mmCIF file of C-alpha atoms in Angstrom:
data_model
loop_
_atom_site.group_PDB
_atom_site.id
_atom_site.type_symbol
_atom_site.label_atom_id
_atom_site.label_comp_id
_atom_site.label_asym_id
_atom_site.label_seq_id
_atom_site.Cartn_x
_atom_site.Cartn_y
_atom_site.Cartn_z
ATOM 1 C CA MET M 1 -33.270 -17.295 -27.444
ATOM 2 C CA ARG M 2 -35.665 -16.175 -24.523
ATOM 3 C CA THR M 3 -33.674 -18.749 -22.186
ATOM 4 C CA LEU M 4 -30.533 -17.145 -23.009
ATOM 5 C CA LYS M 5 -31.933 -13.366 -22.305
ATOM 6 C CA GLN M 6 -33.024 -14.695 -18.865
ATOM 7 C CA PHE M 7 -29.639 -16.368 -18.263
ATOM 8 C CA LEU M 8 -27.386 -13.521 -19.059
ATOM 9 C CA PRO M 9 -28.469 -11.092 -16.172
ATOM 10 C CA GLY M 10 -27.833 -13.604 -13.388
ATOM 11 C CA ALA M 11 -24.517 -14.837 -15.029
ATOM 12 C CA LEU M 12 -23.196 -11.207 -15.297
ATOM 13 C CA CYS M 13 -24.273 -10.683 -11.666
ATOM 14 C CA ALA M 14 -22.429 -13.703 -10.376
ATOM 15 C CA LEU M 15 -19.202 -12.526 -12.255
ATOM 16 C CA CYS M 16 -19.688 -9.087 -10.844
ATOM 17 C CA VAL M 17 -19.635 -10.396 -7.098
ATOM 18 C CA LEU M 18 -16.902 -12.735 -7.971
ATOM 19 C CA ALA M 19 -14.696 -9.504 -9.276
ATOM 20 C CA SER M 20 -14.689 -8.148 -5.674
ATOM 21 C CA GLY M 21 -15.199 -4.635 -6.821
ATOM 22 C CA CYS M 22 -19.206 -4.917 -6.946
ATOM 23 C CA LYS M 23 -21.228 -4.645 -4.068
ATOM 24 C CA GLU M 24 -23.375 -7.724 -2.719
ATOM 25 C CA GLU M 25 -27.056 -7.988 -3.436
ATOM 26 C CA GLY M 26 -28.979 -6.718 -0.235
ATOM 27 C CA ARG M 27 -26.351 -4.513 1.298
ATOM 28 C CA ASP M 28 -26.237 -0.762 0.496
ATOM 29 C CA VAL M 29 -22.347 -0.194 0.245
ATOM 30 C CA LEU M 30 -20.096 1.419 -1.979
ATOM 31 C CA PHE M 31 -18.114 -1.952 -2.681
ATOM 32 C CA GLU M 32 -18.004 -5.640 -1.530
ATOM 33 C CA GLU M 33 -15.070 -5.341 0.754
ATOM 34 C CA ALA M 34 -14.411 -9.049 1.724
ATOM 35 C CA GLY M 35 -10.784 -9.997 1.078
ATOM 36 C CA THR M 36 -7.348 -8.525 0.722
ATOM 37 C CA TRP M 37 -6.366 -4.870 -0.200
ATOM 38 C CA ALA M 38 -3.023 -3.556 -0.946
ATOM 39 C CA LEU M 39 -2.017 0.098 -0.245
ATOM 40 C CA LEU M 40 -1.031 1.783 -3.482
ATOM 41 C CA PHE M 41 -1.104 5.701 -2.540
ATOM 42 C CA TYR M 42 -1.094 7.596 0.721
ATOM 43 C CA ASN M 43 -1.383 11.243 1.946
ATOM 44 C CA ILE M 44 0.257 11.202 5.358
ATOM 45 C CA ASP M 45 1.652 14.987 5.321
ATOM 46 C CA GLY M 46 -0.985 17.173 3.203
ATOM 47 C CA LYS M 47 1.009 17.416 0.220
ATOM 48 C CA GLY M 48 -1.240 15.004 -1.811
ATOM 49 C CA LEU M 49 -1.485 11.034 -2.920
ATOM 50 C CA GLU M 50 1.956 9.580 -3.466
ATOM 51 C CA PRO M 51 3.290 6.036 -4.111
ATOM 52 C CA PHE M 52 5.794 4.267 -2.189
ATOM 53 C CA ASP M 53 9.421 5.606 -2.646
ATOM 54 C CA ALA M 54 11.021 2.056 -2.351
ATOM 55 C CA SER M 55 9.840 -1.177 -4.041
ATOM 56 C CA SER M 56 10.222 -3.352 -1.139
ATOM 57 C CA ARG M 57 7.602 -1.694 0.821
ATOM 58 C CA VAL M 58 5.001 -2.351 -2.325
ATOM 59 C CA ASP M 59 2.243 -4.943 -1.248
ATOM 60 C CA LYS M 60 3.831 -4.821 2.375
ATOM 61 C CA PHE M 61 0.924 -2.627 3.650
ATOM 62 C CA LEU M 62 -2.263 -4.518 3.698
ATOM 63 C CA LEU M 63 -6.072 -4.653 5.051
ATOM 64 C CA HIS M 64 -7.870 -7.953 5.192
ATOM 65 C CA PHE M 65 -11.686 -8.180 5.280
ATOM 66 C CA GLY M 66 -13.273 -10.807 6.891
ATOM 67 C CA ASN M 67 -16.958 -11.799 5.693
ATOM 68 C CA PHE M 68 -19.403 -9.204 7.120
ATOM 69 C CA ASP M 69 -22.506 -10.036 8.924
ATOM 70 C CA GLU M 70 -25.192 -7.830 9.042
ATOM 71 C CA ALA M 71 -26.189 -8.634 12.619
ATOM 72 C CA THR M 72 -22.689 -8.667 14.052
ATOM 73 C CA GLY M 73 -20.596 -6.599 11.644
ATOM 74 C CA GLY M 74 -17.039 -7.757 10.500
ATOM 75 C CA VAL M 75 -13.416 -7.813 11.444
ATOM 76 C CA VAL M 76 -10.530 -6.417 9.499
ATOM 77 C CA ALA M 77 -6.996 -7.190 10.002
ATOM 78 C CA ALA M 78 -4.391 -4.965 9.115
ATOM 79 C CA ALA M 79 -0.693 -5.795 8.414
ATOM 80 C CA SER M 80 2.462 -3.863 8.354
ATOM 81 C CA CYS M 81 5.809 -4.933 7.332
ATOM 82 C CA ARG M 82 8.503 -4.952 10.324
ATOM 83 C CA ASP M 83 12.332 -4.629 9.476
ATOM 84 C CA SER M 84 15.221 -5.796 11.042
ATOM 85 C CA MET M 85 15.628 -2.753 13.110
ATOM 86 C CA GLY M 86 11.902 -3.146 14.280
ATOM 87 C CA GLN M 87 10.386 -0.086 12.130
ATOM 88 C CA THR M 88 7.104 -0.313 10.681
ATOM 89 C CA ASP M 89 6.921 3.311 9.763
ATOM 90 C CA LEU M 90 5.351 3.592 5.978
ATOM 91 C CA THR M 91 8.020 5.733 5.016
ATOM 92 C CA GLN M 92 11.098 4.234 6.710
ATOM 93 C CA THR M 93 10.889 0.667 7.224
ATOM 94 C CA LEU M 94 13.064 -1.633 5.025
ATOM 95 C CA CYS M 95 10.593 -4.524 4.744
ATOM 96 C CA ASP M 96 13.944 -6.615 4.768
ATOM 97 C CA ILE M 97 12.604 -9.433 6.831
ATOM 98 C CA ASN M 98 9.516 -11.289 6.386
ATOM 99 C CA GLU M 99 7.686 -10.245 9.617
ATOM 100 C CA PHE M 100 4.737 -8.128 10.176
ATOM 101 C CA GLU M 101 2.864 -6.068 12.687
ATOM 102 C CA CYS M 102 -0.849 -6.878 12.984
ATOM 103 C CA ARG M 103 -3.448 -4.437 14.445
ATOM 104 C CA CYS M 104 -7.262 -5.621 14.450
ATOM 105 C CA PHE M 105 -10.697 -3.620 14.348
ATOM 106 C CA ASP M 106 -14.308 -4.520 14.513
ATOM 107 C CA TYR M 107 -16.247 -2.519 11.942
ATOM 108 C CA THR M 108 -19.638 -1.565 10.501
ATOM 109 C CA TYR M 109 -20.116 -0.621 6.815
ATOM 110 C CA GLU M 110 -23.022 1.211 5.217
ATOM 111 C CA LYS M 111 -23.266 3.140 2.331
ATOM 112 C CA SER M 112 -19.751 5.031 1.820
ATOM 113 C CA THR M 113 -18.777 4.835 5.601
ATOM 114 C CA MET M 114 -17.175 2.320 7.809
ATOM 115 C CA THR M 115 -16.671 2.634 11.316
ATOM 116 C CA TRP M 116 -13.653 0.830 12.823
ATOM 117 C CA THR M 117 -13.006 -0.075 16.648
ATOM 118 C CA GLU M 118 -9.650 -1.364 17.597
ATOM 119 C CA ARG M 119 -9.521 -4.766 19.377
ATOM 120 C CA ALA M 120 -6.581 -6.767 20.754
ATOM 121 C CA PRO M 121 -4.735 -9.265 18.709
ATOM 122 C CA GLU M 122 -4.363 -12.435 19.931
ATOM 123 C CA GLY M 123 -2.150 -12.430 22.941
ATOM 124 C CA GLY M 124 -2.200 -8.691 23.168
ATOM 125 C CA GLU M 125 -4.227 -5.731 24.532
ATOM 126 C CA VAL M 126 -5.682 -2.400 23.556
ATOM 127 C CA ALA M 127 -5.561 0.070 26.472
ATOM 128 C CA ASP M 128 -8.079 2.375 25.057
ATOM 129 C CA PRO M 129 -9.933 1.110 22.039
ATOM 130 C CA LYS M 130 -10.954 4.141 19.924
ATOM 131 C CA THR M 131 -13.396 4.451 17.012
ATOM 132 C CA THR M 132 -12.603 5.947 13.805
ATOM 133 C CA THR M 133 -15.094 6.786 10.982
ATOM 134 C CA ILE M 134 -13.771 6.323 7.700
ATOM 135 C CA ASN M 135 -14.995 7.845 4.455
ATOM 136 C CA LEU M 136 -14.816 6.005 1.440
ATOM 137 C CA GLU M 137 -14.697 6.976 -2.275
ATOM 138 C CA GLU M 138 -13.962 5.256 -5.571
ATOM 139 C CA TYR M 139 -10.602 5.890 -7.022
ATOM 140 C CA PRO M 140 -11.533 6.171 -10.782
ATOM 141 C CA GLU M 141 -8.159 5.813 -12.268
ATOM 142 C CA TYR M 142 -7.928 2.166 -11.307
ATOM 143 C CA ALA M 143 -10.295 -1.007 -11.334
ATOM 144 C CA SER M 144 -11.286 -2.431 -7.557
ATOM 145 C CA THR M 145 -9.573 0.909 -6.169
ATOM 146 C CA TYR M 146 -11.160 3.081 -3.292
ATOM 147 C CA ARG M 147 -9.855 5.824 -1.170
ATOM 148 C CA PHE M 148 -10.140 5.637 2.451
ATOM 149 C CA GLU M 149 -10.019 8.820 4.802
ATOM 150 C CA PRO M 150 -8.885 8.568 7.471
ATOM 151 C CA LEU M 151 -7.241 5.270 9.148
ATOM 152 C CA PRO M 152 -7.244 4.853 12.790
ATOM 153 C CA GLU M 153 -4.775 6.691 14.395
ATOM 154 C CA GLY M 154 -1.231 5.231 14.027
ATOM 155 C CA LEU M 155 -2.177 2.772 11.156
ATOM 156 C CA PHE M 156 -0.125 3.381 8.276
ATOM 157 C CA ASN M 157 1.217 6.472 9.897
ATOM 158 C CA SER M 158 -2.351 8.079 10.120
ATOM 159 C CA ASP M 159 -3.002 10.992 11.933
ATOM 160 C CA GLY M 160 -6.383 9.748 12.618
ATOM 161 C CA THR M 161 -8.177 12.573 11.140
ATOM 162 C CA SER M 162 -6.971 13.872 7.435
ATOM 163 C CA ALA M 163 -4.631 11.302 6.227
ATOM 164 C CA GLN M 164 -5.810 9.622 3.071
ATOM 165 C CA TYR M 165 -5.013 6.252 1.466
ATOM 166 C CA VAL M 166 -5.861 4.188 -1.691
ATOM 167 C CA PHE M 167 -6.180 0.588 -1.772
ATOM 168 C CA GLN M 168 -6.838 -1.966 -4.384
ATOM 169 C CA ALA M 169 -7.936 -5.649 -4.180
ATOM 170 C CA ILE M 170 -5.599 -8.022 -4.671
ATOM 171 C CA GLY M 171 -5.640 -11.870 -4.233
ATOM 172 C CA ASN M 172 -5.724 -13.347 -0.672
ATOM 173 C CA ALA M 173 -2.691 -15.228 -0.973
ATOM 174 C CA GLN M 174 -0.346 -12.049 -0.389
ATOM 175 C CA PHE M 175 -1.990 -11.832 3.001
ATOM 176 C CA MET M 176 -1.571 -15.279 4.112
ATOM 177 C CA PRO M 177 2.228 -14.979 5.391
ATOM 178 C CA THR M 178 1.259 -11.893 7.906
ATOM 179 C CA GLY M 179 -0.159 -14.121 10.273
ATOM 180 C CA CYS M 180 -2.672 -11.297 11.052
ATOM 181 C CA ILE M 181 -5.756 -13.233 10.087
ATOM 182 C CA GLU M 182 -5.153 -15.820 12.906
ATOM 183 C CA ALA M 183 -3.988 -12.967 15.384
ATOM 184 C CA CYS M 184 -7.171 -11.052 14.769
ATOM 185 C CA GLY M 185 -9.452 -13.841 15.008
ATOM 186 C CA ILE M 186 -10.604 -14.127 11.481
ATOM 187 C CA THR M 187 -11.755 -17.902 11.112
ATOM 188 C CA SER M 188 -11.732 -19.921 7.719
ATOM 189 C CA ASP M 189 -15.524 -19.477 7.981
ATOM 190 C CA ASP M 190 -15.086 -15.542 7.869
ATOM 191 C CA ALA M 191 -12.184 -15.518 5.665
ATOM 192 C CA PRO M 192 -12.949 -15.329 1.676
ATOM 193 C CA PRO M 193 -11.416 -18.319 -0.224
ATOM 194 C CA GLU M 194 -7.942 -17.847 -1.380
ATOM 195 C CA GLU M 195 -7.813 -16.800 -5.359
#
């Protein structure tokens, strides 16, 4: 019986890390971010958090965090669906074609704060890379779900100062068709395994 008691805490800890909502041992962070996150709710106009008004936009605004390194930080790729008219606007794009716009960021993360600095996607450039401090908070109504405030200016219609977004962890398979992992230089060593 003593062996079982010693085994259970280790097994529970391993399950917790695999669940993607728990923090990794040794890091002082609100949650383990590695993997893919889908936008559930947003507040871009001060009216409060709201869901998408069209089902075609659901799971089409995504973040993917590569594995974080304490010494160098990490890379996050953001994917916004594009429509046949070239729109990527969170409230207007039709998401009627299978194309995405990618934005890439280097980030650091401690406790409940991330700092993102824009970097150029492969074959692109960023004229004036800005740094944005993002405050994180657990979103209690859903599992593995967190509020980000704000996102960098222009990302998912963010004003860069007060916009709020709620993301939920999902499987990496949703992000693979976007092409943003490669565009942002997240290597297979950095990318969490597919679920």
